[in-house]
Tab-separated table of C-alpha atoms and ligand atoms in Angstrom:
chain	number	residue	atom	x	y	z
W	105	UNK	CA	91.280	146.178	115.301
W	106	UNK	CA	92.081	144.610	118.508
W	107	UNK	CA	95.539	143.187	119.899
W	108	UNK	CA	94.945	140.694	122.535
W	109	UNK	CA	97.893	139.061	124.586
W	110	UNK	CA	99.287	135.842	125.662
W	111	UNK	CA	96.498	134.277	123.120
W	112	UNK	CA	96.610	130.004	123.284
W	113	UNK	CA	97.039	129.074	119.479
W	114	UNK	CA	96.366	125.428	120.532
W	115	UNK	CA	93.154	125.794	118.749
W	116	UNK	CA	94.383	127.171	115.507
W	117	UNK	CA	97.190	124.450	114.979
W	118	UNK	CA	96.269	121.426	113.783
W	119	UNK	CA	98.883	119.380	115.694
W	120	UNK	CA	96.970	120.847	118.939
W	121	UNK	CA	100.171	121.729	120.445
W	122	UNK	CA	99.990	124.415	123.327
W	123	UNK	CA	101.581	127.538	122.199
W	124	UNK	CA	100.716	131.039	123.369
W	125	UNK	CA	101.110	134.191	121.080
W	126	UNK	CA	102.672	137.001	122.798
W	127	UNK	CA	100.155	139.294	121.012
W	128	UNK	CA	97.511	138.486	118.686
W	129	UNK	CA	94.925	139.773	115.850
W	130	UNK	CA	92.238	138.763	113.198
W	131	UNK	CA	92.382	140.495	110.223
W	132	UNK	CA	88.763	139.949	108.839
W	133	UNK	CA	89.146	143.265	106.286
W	134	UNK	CA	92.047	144.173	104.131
W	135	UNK	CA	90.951	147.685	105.392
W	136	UNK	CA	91.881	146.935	108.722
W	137	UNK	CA	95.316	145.843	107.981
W	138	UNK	CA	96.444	149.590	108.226
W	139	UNK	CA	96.405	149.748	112.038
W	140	UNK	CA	98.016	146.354	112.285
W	141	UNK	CA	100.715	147.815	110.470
W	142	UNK	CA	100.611	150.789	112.118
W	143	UNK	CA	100.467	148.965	115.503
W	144	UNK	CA	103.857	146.751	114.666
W	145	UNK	CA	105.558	149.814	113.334
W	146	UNK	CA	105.824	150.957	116.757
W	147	UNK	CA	106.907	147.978	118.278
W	148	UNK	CA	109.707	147.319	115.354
W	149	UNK	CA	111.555	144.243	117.404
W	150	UNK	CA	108.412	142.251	117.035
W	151	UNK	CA	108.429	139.168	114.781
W	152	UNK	CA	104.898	139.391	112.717
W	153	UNK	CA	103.363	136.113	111.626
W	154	UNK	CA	100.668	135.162	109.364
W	155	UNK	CA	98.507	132.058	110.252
W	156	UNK	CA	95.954	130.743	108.004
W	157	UNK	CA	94.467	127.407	109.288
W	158	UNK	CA	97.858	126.223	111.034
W	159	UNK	CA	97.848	122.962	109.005
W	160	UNK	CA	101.470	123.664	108.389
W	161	UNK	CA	103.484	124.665	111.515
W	162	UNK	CA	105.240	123.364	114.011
W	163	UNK	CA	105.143	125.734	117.211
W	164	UNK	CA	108.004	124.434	118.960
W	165	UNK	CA	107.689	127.615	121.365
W	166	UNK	CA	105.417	130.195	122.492
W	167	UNK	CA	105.766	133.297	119.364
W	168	UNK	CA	107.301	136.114	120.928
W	169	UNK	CA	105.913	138.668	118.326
W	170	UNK	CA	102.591	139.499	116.798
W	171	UNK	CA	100.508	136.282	115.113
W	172	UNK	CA	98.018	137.926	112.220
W	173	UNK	CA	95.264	135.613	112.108
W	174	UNK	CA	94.114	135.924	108.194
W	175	UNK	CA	90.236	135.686	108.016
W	176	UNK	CA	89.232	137.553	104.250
W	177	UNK	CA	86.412	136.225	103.073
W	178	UNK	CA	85.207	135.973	99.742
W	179	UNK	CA	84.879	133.693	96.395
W	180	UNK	CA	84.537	134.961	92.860
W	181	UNK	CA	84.095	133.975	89.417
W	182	UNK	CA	86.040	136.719	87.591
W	183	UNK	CA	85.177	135.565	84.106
W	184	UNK	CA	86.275	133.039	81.456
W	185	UNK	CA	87.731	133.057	77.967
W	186	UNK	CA	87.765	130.718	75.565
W	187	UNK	CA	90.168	127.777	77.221
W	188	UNK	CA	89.039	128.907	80.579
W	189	UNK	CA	87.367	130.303	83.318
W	190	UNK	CA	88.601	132.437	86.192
W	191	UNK	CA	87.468	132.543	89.752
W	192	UNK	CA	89.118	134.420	92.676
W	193	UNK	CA	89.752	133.061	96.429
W	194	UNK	CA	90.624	135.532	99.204
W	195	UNK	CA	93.241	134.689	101.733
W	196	UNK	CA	91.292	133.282	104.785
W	197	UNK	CA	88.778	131.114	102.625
W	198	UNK	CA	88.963	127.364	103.678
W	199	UNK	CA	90.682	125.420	100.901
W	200	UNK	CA	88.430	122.698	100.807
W	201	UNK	CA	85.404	124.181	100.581
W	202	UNK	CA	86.672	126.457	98.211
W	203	UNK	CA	87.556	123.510	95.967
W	204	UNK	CA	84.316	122.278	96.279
W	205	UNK	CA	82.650	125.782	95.518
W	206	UNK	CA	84.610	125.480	92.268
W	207	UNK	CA	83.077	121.949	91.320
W	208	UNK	CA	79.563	123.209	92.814
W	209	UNK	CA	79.984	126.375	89.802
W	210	UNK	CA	80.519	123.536	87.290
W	211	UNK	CA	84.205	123.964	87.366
W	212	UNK	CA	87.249	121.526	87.289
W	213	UNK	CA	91.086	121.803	88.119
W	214	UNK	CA	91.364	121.128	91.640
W	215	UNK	CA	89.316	118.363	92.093
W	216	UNK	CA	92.265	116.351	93.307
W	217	UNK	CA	93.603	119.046	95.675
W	218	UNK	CA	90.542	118.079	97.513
W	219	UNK	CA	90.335	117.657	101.646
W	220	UNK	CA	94.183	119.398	101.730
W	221	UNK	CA	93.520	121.419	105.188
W	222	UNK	CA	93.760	125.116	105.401
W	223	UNK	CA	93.043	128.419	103.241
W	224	UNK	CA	93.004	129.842	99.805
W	225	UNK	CA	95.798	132.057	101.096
W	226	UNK	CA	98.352	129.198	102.216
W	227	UNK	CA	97.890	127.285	99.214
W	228	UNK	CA	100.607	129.734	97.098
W	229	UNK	CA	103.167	129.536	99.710
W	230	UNK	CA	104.534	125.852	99.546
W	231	UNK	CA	102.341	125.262	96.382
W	232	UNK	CA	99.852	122.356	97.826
W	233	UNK	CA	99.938	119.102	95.804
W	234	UNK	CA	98.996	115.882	95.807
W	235	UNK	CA	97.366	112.944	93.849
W	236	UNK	CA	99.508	114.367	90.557
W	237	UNK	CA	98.600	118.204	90.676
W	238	UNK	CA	99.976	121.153	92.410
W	239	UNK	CA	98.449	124.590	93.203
W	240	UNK	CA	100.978	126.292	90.554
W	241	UNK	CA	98.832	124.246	87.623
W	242	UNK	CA	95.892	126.118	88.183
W	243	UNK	CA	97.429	129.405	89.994
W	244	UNK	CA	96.748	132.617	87.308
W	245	UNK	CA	97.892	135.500	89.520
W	246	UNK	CA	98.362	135.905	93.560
W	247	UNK	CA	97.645	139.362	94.814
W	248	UNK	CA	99.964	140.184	97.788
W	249	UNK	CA	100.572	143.343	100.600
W	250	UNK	CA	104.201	144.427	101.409
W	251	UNK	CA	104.296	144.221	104.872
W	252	UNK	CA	107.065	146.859	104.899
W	253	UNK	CA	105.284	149.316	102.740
W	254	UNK	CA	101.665	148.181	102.432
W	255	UNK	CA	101.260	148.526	98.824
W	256	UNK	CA	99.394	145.571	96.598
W	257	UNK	CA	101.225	143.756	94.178
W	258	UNK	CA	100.566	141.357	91.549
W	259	UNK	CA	102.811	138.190	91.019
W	260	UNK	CA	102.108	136.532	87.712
W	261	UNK	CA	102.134	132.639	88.220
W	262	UNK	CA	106.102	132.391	86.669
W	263	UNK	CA	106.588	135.595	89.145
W	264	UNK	CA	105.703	133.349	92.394
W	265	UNK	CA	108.493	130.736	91.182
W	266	UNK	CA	106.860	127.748	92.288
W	267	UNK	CA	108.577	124.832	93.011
W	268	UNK	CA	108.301	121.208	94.483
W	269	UNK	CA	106.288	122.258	97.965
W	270	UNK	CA	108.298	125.613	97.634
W	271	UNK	CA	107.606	129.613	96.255
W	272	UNK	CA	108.902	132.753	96.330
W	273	UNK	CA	107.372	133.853	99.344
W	274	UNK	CA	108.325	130.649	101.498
W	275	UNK	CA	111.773	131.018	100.217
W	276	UNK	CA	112.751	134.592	98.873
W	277	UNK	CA	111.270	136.502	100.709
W	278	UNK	CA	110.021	134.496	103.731
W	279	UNK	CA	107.631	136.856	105.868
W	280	UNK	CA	107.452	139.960	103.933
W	281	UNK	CA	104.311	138.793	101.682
W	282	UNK	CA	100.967	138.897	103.302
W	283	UNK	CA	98.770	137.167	100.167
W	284	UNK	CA	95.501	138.636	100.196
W	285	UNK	CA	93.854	136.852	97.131
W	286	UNK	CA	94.707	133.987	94.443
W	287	UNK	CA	93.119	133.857	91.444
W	288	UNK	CA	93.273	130.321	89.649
W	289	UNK	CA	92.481	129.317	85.644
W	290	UNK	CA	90.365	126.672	85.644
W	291	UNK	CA	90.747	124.192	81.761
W	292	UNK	CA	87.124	124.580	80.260
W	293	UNK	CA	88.246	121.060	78.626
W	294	UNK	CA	89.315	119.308	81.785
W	295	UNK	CA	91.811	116.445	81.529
W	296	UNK	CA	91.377	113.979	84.631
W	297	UNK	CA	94.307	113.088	86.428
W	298	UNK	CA	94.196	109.632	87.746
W	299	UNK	CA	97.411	108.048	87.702
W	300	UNK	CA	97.910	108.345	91.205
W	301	UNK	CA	97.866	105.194	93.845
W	302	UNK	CA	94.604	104.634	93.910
W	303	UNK	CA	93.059	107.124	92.497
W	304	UNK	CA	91.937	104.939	88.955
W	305	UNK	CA	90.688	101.853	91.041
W	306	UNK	CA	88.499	104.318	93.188
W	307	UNK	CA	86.984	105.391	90.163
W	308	UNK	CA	86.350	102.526	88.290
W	309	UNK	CA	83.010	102.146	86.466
W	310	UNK	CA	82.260	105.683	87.485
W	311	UNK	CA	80.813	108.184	85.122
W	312	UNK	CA	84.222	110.899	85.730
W	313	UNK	CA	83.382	114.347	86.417
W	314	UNK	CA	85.109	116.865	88.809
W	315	UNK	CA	82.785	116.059	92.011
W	316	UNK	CA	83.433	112.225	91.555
W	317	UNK	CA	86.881	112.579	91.598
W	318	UNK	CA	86.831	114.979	94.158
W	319	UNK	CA	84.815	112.227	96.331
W	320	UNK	CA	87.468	109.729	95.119
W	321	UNK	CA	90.001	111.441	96.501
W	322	UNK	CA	88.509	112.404	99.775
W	323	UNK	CA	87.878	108.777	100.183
W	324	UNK	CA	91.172	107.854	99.847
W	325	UNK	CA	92.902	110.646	101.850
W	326	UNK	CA	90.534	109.916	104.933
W	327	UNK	CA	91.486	105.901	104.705
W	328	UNK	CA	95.404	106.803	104.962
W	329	UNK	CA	95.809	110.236	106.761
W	330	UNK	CA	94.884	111.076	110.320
W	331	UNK	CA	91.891	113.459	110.979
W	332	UNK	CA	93.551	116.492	113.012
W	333	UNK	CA	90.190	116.616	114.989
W	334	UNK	CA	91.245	113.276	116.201
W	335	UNK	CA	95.062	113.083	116.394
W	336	UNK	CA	97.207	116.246	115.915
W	337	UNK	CA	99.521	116.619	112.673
W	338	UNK	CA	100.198	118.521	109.885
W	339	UNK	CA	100.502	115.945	107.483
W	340	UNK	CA	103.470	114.694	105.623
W	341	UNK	CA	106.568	116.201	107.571
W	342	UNK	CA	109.266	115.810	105.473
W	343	UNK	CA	109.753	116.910	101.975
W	344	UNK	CA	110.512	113.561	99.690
W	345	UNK	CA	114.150	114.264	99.014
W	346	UNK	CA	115.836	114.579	95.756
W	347	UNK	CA	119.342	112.867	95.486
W	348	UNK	CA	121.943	112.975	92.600
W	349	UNK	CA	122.101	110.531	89.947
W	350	UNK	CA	125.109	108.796	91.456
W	351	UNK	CA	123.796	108.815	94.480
W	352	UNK	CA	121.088	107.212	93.622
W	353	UNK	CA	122.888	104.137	91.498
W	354	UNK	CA	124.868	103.539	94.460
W	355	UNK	CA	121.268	103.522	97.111
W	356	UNK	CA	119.538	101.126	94.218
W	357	UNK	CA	122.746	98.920	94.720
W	358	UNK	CA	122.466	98.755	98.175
W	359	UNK	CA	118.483	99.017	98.163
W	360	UNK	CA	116.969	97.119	95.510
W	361	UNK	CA	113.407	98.091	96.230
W	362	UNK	CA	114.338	101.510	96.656
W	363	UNK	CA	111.145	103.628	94.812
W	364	UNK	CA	112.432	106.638	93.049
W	365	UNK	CA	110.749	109.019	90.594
W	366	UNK	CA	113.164	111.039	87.629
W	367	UNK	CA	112.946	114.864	88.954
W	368	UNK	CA	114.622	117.078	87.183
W	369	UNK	CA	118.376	116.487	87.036
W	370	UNK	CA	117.921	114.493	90.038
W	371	UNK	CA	115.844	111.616	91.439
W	372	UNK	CA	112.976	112.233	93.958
W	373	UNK	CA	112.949	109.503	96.823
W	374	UNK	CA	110.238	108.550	99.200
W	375	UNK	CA	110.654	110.014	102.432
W	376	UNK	CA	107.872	107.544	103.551
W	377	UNK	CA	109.638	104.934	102.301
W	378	UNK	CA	113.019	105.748	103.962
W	379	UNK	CA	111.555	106.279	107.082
W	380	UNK	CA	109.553	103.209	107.302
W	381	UNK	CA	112.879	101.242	106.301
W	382	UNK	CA	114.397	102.811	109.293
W	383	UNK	CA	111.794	101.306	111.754
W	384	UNK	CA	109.547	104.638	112.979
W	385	UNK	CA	105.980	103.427	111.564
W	386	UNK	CA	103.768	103.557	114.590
W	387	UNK	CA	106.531	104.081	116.892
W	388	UNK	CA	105.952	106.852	119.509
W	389	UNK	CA	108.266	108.530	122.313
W	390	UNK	CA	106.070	110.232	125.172
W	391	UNK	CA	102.928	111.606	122.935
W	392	UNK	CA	105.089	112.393	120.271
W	393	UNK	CA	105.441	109.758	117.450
W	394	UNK	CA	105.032	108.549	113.784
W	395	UNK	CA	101.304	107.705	112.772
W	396	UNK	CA	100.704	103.421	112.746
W	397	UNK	CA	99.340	103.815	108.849
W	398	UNK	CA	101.742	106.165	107.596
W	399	UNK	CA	105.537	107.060	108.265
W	400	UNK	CA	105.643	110.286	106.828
W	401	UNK	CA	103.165	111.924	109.157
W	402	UNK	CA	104.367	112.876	112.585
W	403	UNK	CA	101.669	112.921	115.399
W	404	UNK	CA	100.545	114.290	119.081
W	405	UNK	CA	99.043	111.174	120.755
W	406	UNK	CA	97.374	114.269	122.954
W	407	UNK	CA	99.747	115.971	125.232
W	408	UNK	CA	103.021	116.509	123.414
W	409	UNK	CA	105.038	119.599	123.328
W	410	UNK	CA	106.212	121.137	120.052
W	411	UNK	CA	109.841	120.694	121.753
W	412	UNK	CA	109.026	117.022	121.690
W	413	UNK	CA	107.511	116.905	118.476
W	414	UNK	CA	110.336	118.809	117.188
W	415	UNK	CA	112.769	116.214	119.148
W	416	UNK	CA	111.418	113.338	117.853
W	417	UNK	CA	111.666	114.737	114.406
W	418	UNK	CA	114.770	115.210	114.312
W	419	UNK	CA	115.960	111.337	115.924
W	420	UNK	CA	114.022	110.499	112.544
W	421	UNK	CA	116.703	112.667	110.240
W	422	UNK	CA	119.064	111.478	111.912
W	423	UNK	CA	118.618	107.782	111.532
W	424	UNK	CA	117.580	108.395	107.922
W	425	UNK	CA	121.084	110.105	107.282
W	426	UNK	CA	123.038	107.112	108.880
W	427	UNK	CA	120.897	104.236	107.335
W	428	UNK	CA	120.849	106.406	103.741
W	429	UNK	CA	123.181	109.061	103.925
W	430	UNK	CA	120.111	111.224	102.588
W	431	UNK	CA	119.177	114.268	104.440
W	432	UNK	CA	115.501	115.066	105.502
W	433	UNK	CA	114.216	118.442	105.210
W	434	UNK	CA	110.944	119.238	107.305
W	435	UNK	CA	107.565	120.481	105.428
W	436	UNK	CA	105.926	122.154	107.722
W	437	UNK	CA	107.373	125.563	109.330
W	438	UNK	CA	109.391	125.349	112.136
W	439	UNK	CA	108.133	127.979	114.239
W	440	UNK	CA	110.702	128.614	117.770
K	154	FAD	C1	95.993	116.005	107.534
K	154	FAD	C2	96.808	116.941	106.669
K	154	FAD	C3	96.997	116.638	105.331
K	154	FAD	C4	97.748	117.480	104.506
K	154	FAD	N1	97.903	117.150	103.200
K	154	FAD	C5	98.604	117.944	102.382
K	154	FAD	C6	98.762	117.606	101.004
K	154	FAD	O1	98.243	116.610	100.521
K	154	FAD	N2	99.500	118.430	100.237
K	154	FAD	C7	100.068	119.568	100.719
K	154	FAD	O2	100.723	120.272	99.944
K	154	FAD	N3	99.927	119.926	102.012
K	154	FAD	C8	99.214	119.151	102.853
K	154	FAD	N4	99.069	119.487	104.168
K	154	FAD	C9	99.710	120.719	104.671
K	154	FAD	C10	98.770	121.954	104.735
K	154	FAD	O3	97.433	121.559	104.711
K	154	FAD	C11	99.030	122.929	103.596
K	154	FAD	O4	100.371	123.330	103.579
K	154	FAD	C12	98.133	124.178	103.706
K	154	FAD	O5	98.258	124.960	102.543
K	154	FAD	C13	98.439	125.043	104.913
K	154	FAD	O6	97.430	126.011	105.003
K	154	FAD	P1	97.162	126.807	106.352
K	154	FAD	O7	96.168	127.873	106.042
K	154	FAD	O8	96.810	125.886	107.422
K	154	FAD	O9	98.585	127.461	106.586
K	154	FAD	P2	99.278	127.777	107.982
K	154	FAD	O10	99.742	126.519	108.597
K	154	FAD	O11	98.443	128.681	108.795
K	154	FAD	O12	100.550	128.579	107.471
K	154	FAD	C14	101.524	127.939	106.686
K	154	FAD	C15	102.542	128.988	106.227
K	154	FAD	O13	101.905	129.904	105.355
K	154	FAD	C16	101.967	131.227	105.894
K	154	FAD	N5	100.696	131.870	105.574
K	154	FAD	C17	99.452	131.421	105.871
K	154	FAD	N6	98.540	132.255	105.348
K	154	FAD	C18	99.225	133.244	104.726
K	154	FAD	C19	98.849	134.408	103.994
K	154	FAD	N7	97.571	134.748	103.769
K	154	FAD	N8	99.833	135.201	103.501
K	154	FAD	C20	101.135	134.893	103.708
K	154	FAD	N9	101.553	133.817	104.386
K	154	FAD	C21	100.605	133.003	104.876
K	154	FAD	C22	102.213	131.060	107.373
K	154	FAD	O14	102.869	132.177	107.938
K	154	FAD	C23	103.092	129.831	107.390
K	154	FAD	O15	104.404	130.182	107.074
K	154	FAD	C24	98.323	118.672	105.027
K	154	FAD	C25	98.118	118.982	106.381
K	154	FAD	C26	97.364	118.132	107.200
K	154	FAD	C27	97.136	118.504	108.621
């Protein structure tokens, strides 16, 4: 195991934003994840990190601890009963090709989870979703490492208490999880999810299987969200927000066209939607702004700063909160 120092992670962010970690390490084997620990035991003041394909971070600074770059490799199929099969993803596997590993083994479930950036291991912690399925549908078990004591631990599916982009380990226990592999149930009997913008006109007159929606859905996601290879972001920023009943009677009053979706007690609103209203499509401050196609997704035109990224995201909250009186919460993690 080696520690380097003063590493650049503008490489291993997908907004490309220069950021240096104060010390840094690959774990390729859960084997060598002893001396790491043994290694940040002595230096106990020491923030730790774990970055997987840093499609979800905002470094607004350089990280003043030690970044644990998670690189376990390996892909499974455990088995199947008689509703499903079982496969096995370690941590540093890439999601997409993962996914696409699945449909290449004759498997469905995440077909529309396709082209989400990052790893296997990431996918738990804010519970990836989009196009009408989240992680947590197909999630069977997530094998994790204390980082204060080392042991493995199994977390059943209700045990990682997924929620709407959220989990136990983003939220509980932020930090102390290291996931090492996720194992997901895959429906032998596959019901297609299509209901999504888009999604049923892409498919139309196709034969449906799991690859052809999984091409569907590619399609789609590379016509409306920016490539990070050619302009830095981490996709949607902010969380769609969920407002009370009342609250939102009195915004449909005010806001006829107002979109809103019934989620749980409450009623999820489109941060896209919000922000557009408030005038940021397209607009940019320095290299920092909001991409022309798509509100929700914040961008580095090249040579932005995570300070200014960070800036710029927050001008956007607060115009949202006066316009709305609806508070933004970002998706990504705010790394200072
Ligand atoms: C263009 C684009 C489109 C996107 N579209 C979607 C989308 O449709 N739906 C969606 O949900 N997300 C989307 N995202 C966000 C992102 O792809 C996901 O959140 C993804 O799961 C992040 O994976 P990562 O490996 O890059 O995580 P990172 O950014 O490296 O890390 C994210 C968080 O997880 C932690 N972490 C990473 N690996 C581990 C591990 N092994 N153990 C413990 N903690 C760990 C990190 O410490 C950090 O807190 C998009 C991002 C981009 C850039």
């Amino acid at each position: 195991m080696q520690i380097r120092e003063n590493v650049s992670l503008k490489a291993l962010n997908t907004f490309g934003l220069e950021a240096k970690a104060r010390y840094f390490c690959v774990l390729r084997k859960l084997g060598g994840v002893r001396s790491i620990m043994q290694w940040a035991a002595q230096h106990p003041d020491l923030p730790v990190m774990f970055l997987g394909g840093g499609s979800n971070l905002l470094l607004v600074d350089d990280f003043p601890g030690l970044v644990v770059h998670v690189r376990l490799l390996q892909r499974e199929v455990l088995g199947q009963d008689q509703d499903y099969v079982y496969v096995r993803g370690a941590a540093g596997e890439n999601w997409h090709d993962f996914v696409r590993w699945t449909i290449e083994q004759g498997f469905a479930g995440l077909e529309n989870l396709s082209l989400i950036p990052g790893t296997v291991g990431a996918a738990p912690m804010q519970n990836i979703g989009a196009y009408g399925v989240e992680a947590k549908d197909c999630i069977y078990e997530v094998q994790a490492l204390d980082w204060r004591t080392g042991e493995i631990r199994e977390f059943s599916q209700a045990e990682c208490q997924f929620g709407y982009r959220d989990s136990y380990f983003k939220s509980v226990e932020p930090g102390r999880w290291l996931i090492v592999t996720v194992v997901f149930r895959l429906p032998r009997q596959p019901q297609w999810k299509m209901d999504y913008a888009g999604v049923r006109e892409q498919l139309e007159g196709k034969t449906l299987n799991a690859r052809v929606i999984s091409d569907a859905i590619m399609n789609i996601r590379r016509s409306k969200l920016p490539d990070p290879v050619e302009i830095g972001n981490a996709g949607s920023f902010f969380k769609n927000p969920v407002v009370s009943p009342l609250q939102w009677a009195n915004l449909q009053a005010q806001y006829p066209a107002i979109p809103g979706w019934t989620h749980g007690e409450g009623v999820k609103l489109s941060a896209g939607w919000l922000i557009d209203q408030c005038g940021w499509k397209g607009q940019r401050d320095g290299d920092a702004g909001t991409y022309d196609k798509h509100a929700l997704v914040l961008v580095n035109h090249g040579n932005a700063t995570g300070q200014q990224v960070w800036a710029f995201a927050q001008k956007i909250m607060a115009s949202v909160q006066e316009k709305f009186g609806v508070g933004l919460e970002a998706e990504p993690n705010i790394i200072f």
